[in-house]
């Protein structure tokens, strides 16, 4: 059968090509479904009952936010062809605000396949939690287009849990610890031991005293934060760090923003101007 008629592609050939494209699309969808089922085997506590959203972002991370970046192969090992998937179980009663901010930053550094699921242990989830990672992307069935998977599962768990697609990697528990892991995908740990200790100290202070502490502890931390921000533009020094993300999100979660002192108020606005904290603000509202 000739491929061309009167200088144009034969309609039958066009139909055959369209059918081939549709078959390939369905094969990719089937592959994605199989990989999703495989995930429930490698992480049995993450049974995926409802796929809510899936999105892709491949924008360039602003150099004004993070001065240094790392690549996935350096931190996670060489890519063997399978999508490297981060799976997080989180309780919808305690949304992990820092992880939503870090997800936003990751999406500007890598091509991220982002998916939200609801576990059967959860009766209902607020709409803003279902869409917290963005809208479903049209190419979500084609996992080979992505560098990193970010799967958030709303589940009735006492403490946030993260599992990675590397089978011999132990689960990570606690929002602060998971945040530390994810931030390393964006920037290397400070080489200066004193700076690294300062960042870790502020992260612990944010989660243990701002998020969970008493009113007296809140006042003391805000005073210390105000003093630190009087000397530097960011919490741990001249550069934006995980300390800023942790402190901002814990202040937001505790409802302390309106009562914060002047330097803290100015810093909160600087954080918001970066544009990365919008997912956390939407969830809290």
Short mmCIF file of C-alpha atoms in Angstrom, two decimals:
data_model
loop_
_atom_site.label_atom_id
_atom_site.label_comp_id
_atom_site.label_asym_id
_atom_site.label_seq_id
_atom_site.Cartn_x
_atom_site.Cartn_y
_atom_site.Cartn_z
CA UNK A 1 0.00 0.00 0.00
CA UNK A 2 1.56 3.36 -1.02
CA UNK A 3 2.28 5.72 1.87
CA UNK A 4 1.52 8.83 -0.16
CA UNK A 5 -1.43 9.80 -2.30
CA UNK A 6 -1.22 12.98 -4.35
CA UNK A 7 1.76 14.10 -2.30
CA UNK A 8 0.01 13.59 1.07
CA UNK A 9 0.30 10.83 3.66
CA UNK A 10 -2.26 8.10 3.13
CA UNK A 11 -5.13 8.42 5.67
CA UNK A 12 -4.77 4.72 6.46
CA UNK A 13 -1.13 5.27 7.44
CA UNK A 14 -2.14 8.21 9.62
CA UNK A 15 -4.75 6.04 11.35
CA UNK A 16 -2.15 3.31 11.90
CA UNK A 17 0.28 5.78 13.44
CA UNK A 18 -2.42 7.19 15.72
CA UNK A 19 -3.31 3.67 16.83
CA UNK A 20 0.34 2.94 17.53
CA UNK A 21 0.64 6.10 19.66
CA UNK A 22 -2.46 5.11 21.62
CA UNK A 23 -1.07 1.62 22.24
CA UNK A 24 2.22 3.09 23.49
CA UNK A 25 0.35 5.48 25.77
CA UNK A 26 -1.62 2.59 27.28
CA UNK A 27 1.57 0.58 27.74
CA UNK A 28 3.13 3.46 29.69
CA UNK A 29 -0.01 3.69 31.83
CA UNK A 30 0.17 -0.04 32.49
CA UNK A 31 3.84 0.25 33.37
CA UNK A 32 3.08 3.06 35.83
CA UNK A 33 0.31 0.98 37.42
CA UNK A 34 2.63 -2.02 37.79
CA UNK A 35 5.32 0.14 39.37
CA UNK A 36 2.72 1.52 41.76
CA UNK A 37 1.77 -2.01 42.78
CA UNK A 38 5.44 -2.88 43.19
CA UNK A 39 5.72 0.07 45.57
CA UNK A 40 3.12 -1.48 47.83
CA UNK A 41 5.30 -4.60 48.01
CA UNK A 42 8.55 -2.81 48.78
CA UNK A 43 6.76 -0.47 51.22
CA UNK A 44 3.87 -2.60 52.51
CA UNK A 45 2.53 0.09 54.82
CA UNK A 46 1.91 2.35 51.85
CA UNK A 47 -1.10 0.69 50.25
CA UNK A 48 -2.35 3.16 47.70
CA UNK A 49 -6.13 3.37 47.65
CA UNK A 50 -6.82 6.60 45.83
CA UNK A 51 -4.60 8.50 43.44
CA UNK A 52 -5.47 12.14 43.84
CA UNK A 53 -2.95 14.19 41.90
CA UNK A 54 0.22 13.91 39.91
CA UNK A 55 2.32 16.78 38.69
CA UNK A 56 5.57 17.68 37.02
CA UNK A 57 7.77 20.70 37.35
CA UNK A 58 11.13 21.31 35.72
CA UNK A 59 11.77 24.97 36.39
CA UNK A 60 15.21 26.26 37.31
CA UNK A 61 15.94 26.80 40.99
CA UNK A 62 16.57 30.44 41.76
CA UNK A 63 20.22 31.08 42.50
CA UNK A 64 19.17 33.72 45.02
CA UNK A 65 17.59 31.05 47.19
CA UNK A 66 20.25 28.34 47.29
CA UNK A 67 23.82 29.07 46.29
CA UNK A 68 24.84 25.42 45.88
CA UNK A 69 23.06 22.44 44.39
CA UNK A 70 23.74 18.72 44.26
CA UNK A 71 22.87 16.07 41.69
CA UNK A 72 20.88 12.94 42.42
CA UNK A 73 23.59 10.54 41.26
CA UNK A 74 26.07 11.99 43.75
CA UNK A 75 23.74 11.65 46.71
CA UNK A 76 21.57 8.65 45.81
CA UNK A 77 23.83 6.59 43.58
CA UNK A 78 23.85 6.11 39.82
CA UNK A 79 20.51 6.03 38.05
CA UNK A 80 19.79 2.43 37.02
CA UNK A 81 16.80 3.28 34.87
CA UNK A 82 14.01 3.03 37.49
CA UNK A 83 12.44 6.18 38.88
CA UNK A 84 13.87 7.05 42.29
CA UNK A 85 10.73 7.46 44.36
CA UNK A 86 10.39 9.13 47.76
CA UNK A 87 7.34 7.74 49.59
CA UNK A 88 6.05 9.68 52.60
CA UNK A 89 3.30 8.59 55.00
CA UNK A 90 1.84 11.60 56.82
CA UNK A 91 -1.11 12.15 59.11
CA UNK A 92 -3.57 14.69 57.66
CA UNK A 93 -4.19 15.96 61.20
CA UNK A 94 -0.57 17.18 61.20
CA UNK A 95 0.33 18.24 57.65
CA UNK A 96 4.14 18.35 57.15
CA UNK A 97 4.48 21.98 56.10
CA UNK A 98 8.26 21.86 55.72
CA UNK A 99 7.99 18.97 53.27
CA UNK A 100 5.53 20.89 51.13
CA UNK A 101 8.00 23.77 50.91
CA UNK A 102 10.87 21.40 50.14
CA UNK A 103 8.75 19.71 47.48
CA UNK A 104 8.26 23.10 45.85
CA UNK A 105 12.03 23.65 45.84
CA UNK A 106 12.72 20.15 44.51
CA UNK A 107 10.33 20.77 41.64
CA UNK A 108 12.42 23.76 40.63
CA UNK A 109 15.64 21.75 40.73
CA UNK A 110 14.51 18.43 39.19
CA UNK A 111 11.77 16.95 37.03
CA UNK A 112 9.56 15.58 39.79
CA UNK A 113 6.59 13.22 39.42
CA UNK A 114 4.41 14.26 42.36
CA UNK A 115 1.48 12.13 43.50
CA UNK A 116 -0.95 12.26 46.43
CA UNK A 117 -2.75 9.17 47.71
CA UNK A 118 -5.26 8.55 50.50
CA UNK A 119 -4.91 5.45 52.68
CA UNK A 120 -7.91 3.45 53.81
CA UNK A 121 -7.10 4.29 57.45
CA UNK A 122 -8.17 7.91 56.78
CA UNK A 123 -11.90 8.63 56.55
CA UNK A 124 -11.63 12.00 54.84
CA UNK A 125 -9.05 14.57 53.78
CA UNK A 126 -9.46 18.31 53.28
CA UNK A 127 -9.44 19.45 49.63
CA UNK A 128 -6.30 21.56 50.10
CA UNK A 129 -4.43 18.47 51.28
CA UNK A 130 -5.50 16.51 48.22
CA UNK A 131 -4.09 19.18 45.91
CA UNK A 132 -1.07 20.20 48.02
CA UNK A 133 1.46 18.94 45.45
CA UNK A 134 -0.19 20.58 42.47
CA UNK A 135 -2.47 19.42 39.66
CA UNK A 136 -2.18 16.16 37.78
CA UNK A 137 0.26 16.36 34.89
CA UNK A 138 -0.72 15.13 31.45
CA UNK A 139 2.50 13.10 31.15
CA UNK A 140 2.22 11.43 34.57
CA UNK A 141 1.89 8.01 32.91
CA UNK A 142 5.35 8.38 31.35
CA UNK A 143 7.58 7.86 34.38
CA UNK A 144 10.72 7.81 32.23
CA UNK A 145 10.35 11.58 31.74
CA UNK A 146 11.03 12.27 35.43
CA UNK A 147 14.16 12.34 37.57
CA UNK A 148 12.50 11.90 40.94
CA UNK A 149 9.21 10.63 42.33
CA UNK A 150 7.53 12.31 45.31
CA UNK A 151 4.62 10.27 46.66
CA UNK A 152 2.67 11.64 49.63
CA UNK A 153 0.24 9.24 51.33
CA UNK A 154 -2.25 10.63 53.83
CA UNK A 155 -2.41 7.89 56.43
CA UNK A 156 -3.27 7.50 60.11
CA UNK A 157 0.30 7.27 61.43
CA UNK A 158 1.59 8.53 64.82
CA UNK A 159 4.77 9.92 63.27
CA UNK A 160 5.69 10.93 59.74
CA UNK A 161 7.55 8.21 57.87
CA UNK A 162 9.63 8.30 54.70
CA UNK A 163 10.80 5.38 52.60
CA UNK A 164 12.97 5.55 49.54
CA UNK A 165 13.01 3.27 46.51
CA UNK A 166 16.42 1.93 47.47
CA UNK A 167 15.52 -1.36 49.12
CA UNK A 168 18.37 -1.50 51.61
CA UNK A 169 17.66 1.98 52.96
CA UNK A 170 16.06 2.15 56.41
CA UNK A 171 12.89 4.23 56.84
CA UNK A 172 13.31 7.74 58.19
CA UNK A 173 10.88 8.93 60.88
CA UNK A 174 9.99 12.43 62.01
CA UNK A 175 9.38 15.55 59.95
CA UNK A 176 12.67 17.17 60.97
CA UNK A 177 14.74 14.15 59.91
CA UNK A 178 12.93 13.79 56.59
CA UNK A 179 13.37 17.52 55.97
CA UNK A 180 17.12 17.15 56.52
CA UNK A 181 17.26 14.31 53.99
CA UNK A 182 15.28 16.22 51.36
CA UNK A 183 17.26 19.43 51.79
CA UNK A 184 20.45 17.52 50.97
CA UNK A 185 18.96 16.92 47.52
CA UNK A 186 19.00 20.71 47.08
CA UNK A 187 22.25 21.80 48.69
CA UNK A 188 25.18 20.07 50.37
CA UNK A 189 25.48 20.04 54.14
CA UNK A 190 27.54 23.05 55.33
CA UNK A 191 31.24 22.23 55.27
CA UNK A 192 31.79 24.49 58.28
CA UNK A 193 31.05 22.35 61.37
CA UNK A 194 29.98 25.39 63.38
CA UNK A 195 27.47 26.45 60.72
CA UNK A 196 26.17 22.88 60.31
CA UNK A 197 25.64 22.66 64.08
CA UNK A 198 23.88 26.03 64.13
CA UNK A 199 21.46 25.00 61.34
CA UNK A 200 20.69 21.68 63.08
CA UNK A 201 20.17 23.46 66.37
CA UNK A 202 17.62 25.85 64.86
CA UNK A 203 15.80 22.98 63.14
CA UNK A 204 15.49 21.12 66.45
CA UNK A 205 14.42 24.31 68.23
CA UNK A 206 11.73 24.92 65.62
CA UNK A 207 10.19 21.46 65.89
CA UNK A 208 10.56 20.88 69.62
CA UNK A 209 9.89 24.36 70.99
CA UNK A 210 8.05 26.40 68.37
CA UNK A 211 5.81 23.59 67.13
CA UNK A 212 5.32 21.68 70.38
CA UNK A 213 6.52 23.94 73.19
CA UNK A 214 4.67 25.97 75.80
CA UNK A 215 3.80 29.66 75.53
CA UNK A 216 6.89 30.46 77.60
CA UNK A 217 9.09 28.49 75.20
CA UNK A 218 7.47 30.26 72.24
CA UNK A 219 8.34 33.64 73.71
CA UNK A 220 11.95 32.63 74.42
CA UNK A 221 12.50 31.22 70.92
CA UNK A 222 10.95 34.25 69.20
CA UNK A 223 13.23 36.50 71.26
CA UNK A 224 16.30 34.47 70.27
CA UNK A 225 15.16 34.40 66.65
CA UNK A 226 14.64 38.16 66.66
CA UNK A 227 18.18 38.63 67.97
CA UNK A 228 19.68 36.33 65.31
CA UNK A 229 17.78 38.09 62.53
CA UNK A 230 19.03 41.43 63.80
CA UNK A 231 22.56 40.31 62.87
CA UNK A 232 21.88 38.42 59.63
CA UNK A 233 19.20 38.36 56.92
CA UNK A 234 18.55 34.66 57.46
CA UNK A 235 18.26 32.54 60.59
CA UNK A 236 21.65 30.80 60.43
CA UNK A 237 23.64 33.53 58.68
CA UNK A 238 23.90 35.33 55.34
CA UNK A 239 22.41 32.48 53.29
CA UNK A 240 18.99 30.82 53.19
CA UNK A 241 19.01 27.36 54.78
CA UNK A 242 16.85 24.58 56.19
CA UNK A 243 16.73 26.57 59.43
CA UNK A 244 14.64 29.23 57.68
CA UNK A 245 12.21 26.65 56.28
CA UNK A 246 11.79 24.90 59.63
CA UNK A 247 11.34 28.08 61.67
CA UNK A 248 8.93 29.67 59.19
CA UNK A 249 6.73 26.57 58.98
CA UNK A 250 6.66 26.01 62.73
CA UNK A 251 5.74 29.66 63.35
CA UNK A 252 2.99 29.33 60.75
CA UNK A 253 1.72 26.08 62.29
CA UNK A 254 1.67 27.53 65.80
CA UNK A 255 -0.07 30.75 64.76
CA UNK A 256 2.74 32.93 66.13
CA UNK A 257 3.29 35.15 63.10
CA UNK A 258 1.04 37.99 64.24
CA UNK A 259 2.76 38.27 67.64
CA UNK A 260 6.32 37.97 66.36
CA UNK A 261 8.79 40.85 67.04
CA UNK A 262 9.96 43.28 64.34
CA UNK A 263 12.98 41.44 62.94
CA UNK A 264 11.02 38.20 62.75
CA UNK A 265 8.15 39.97 60.99
CA UNK A 266 10.56 41.37 58.40
CA UNK A 267 12.15 37.95 57.89
CA UNK A 268 8.73 36.29 57.48
CA UNK A 269 7.98 38.70 54.65
CA UNK A 270 11.37 37.96 53.06
CA UNK A 271 10.55 34.24 53.14
CA UNK A 272 7.17 34.83 51.56
CA UNK A 273 8.72 36.95 48.82
CA UNK A 274 10.73 33.92 47.72
CA UNK A 275 7.47 32.27 46.65
CA UNK A 276 8.33 28.81 47.96
CA UNK A 277 6.14 28.93 51.05
CA UNK A 278 2.78 29.23 49.32
CA UNK A 279 1.93 25.49 49.59
CA UNK A 280 2.36 25.64 53.36
CA UNK A 281 0.21 28.77 53.70
CA UNK A 282 -2.59 27.24 51.60
CA UNK A 283 -2.69 24.13 53.80
CA UNK A 284 -2.83 26.14 57.03
CA UNK A 285 -5.62 28.47 55.85
#
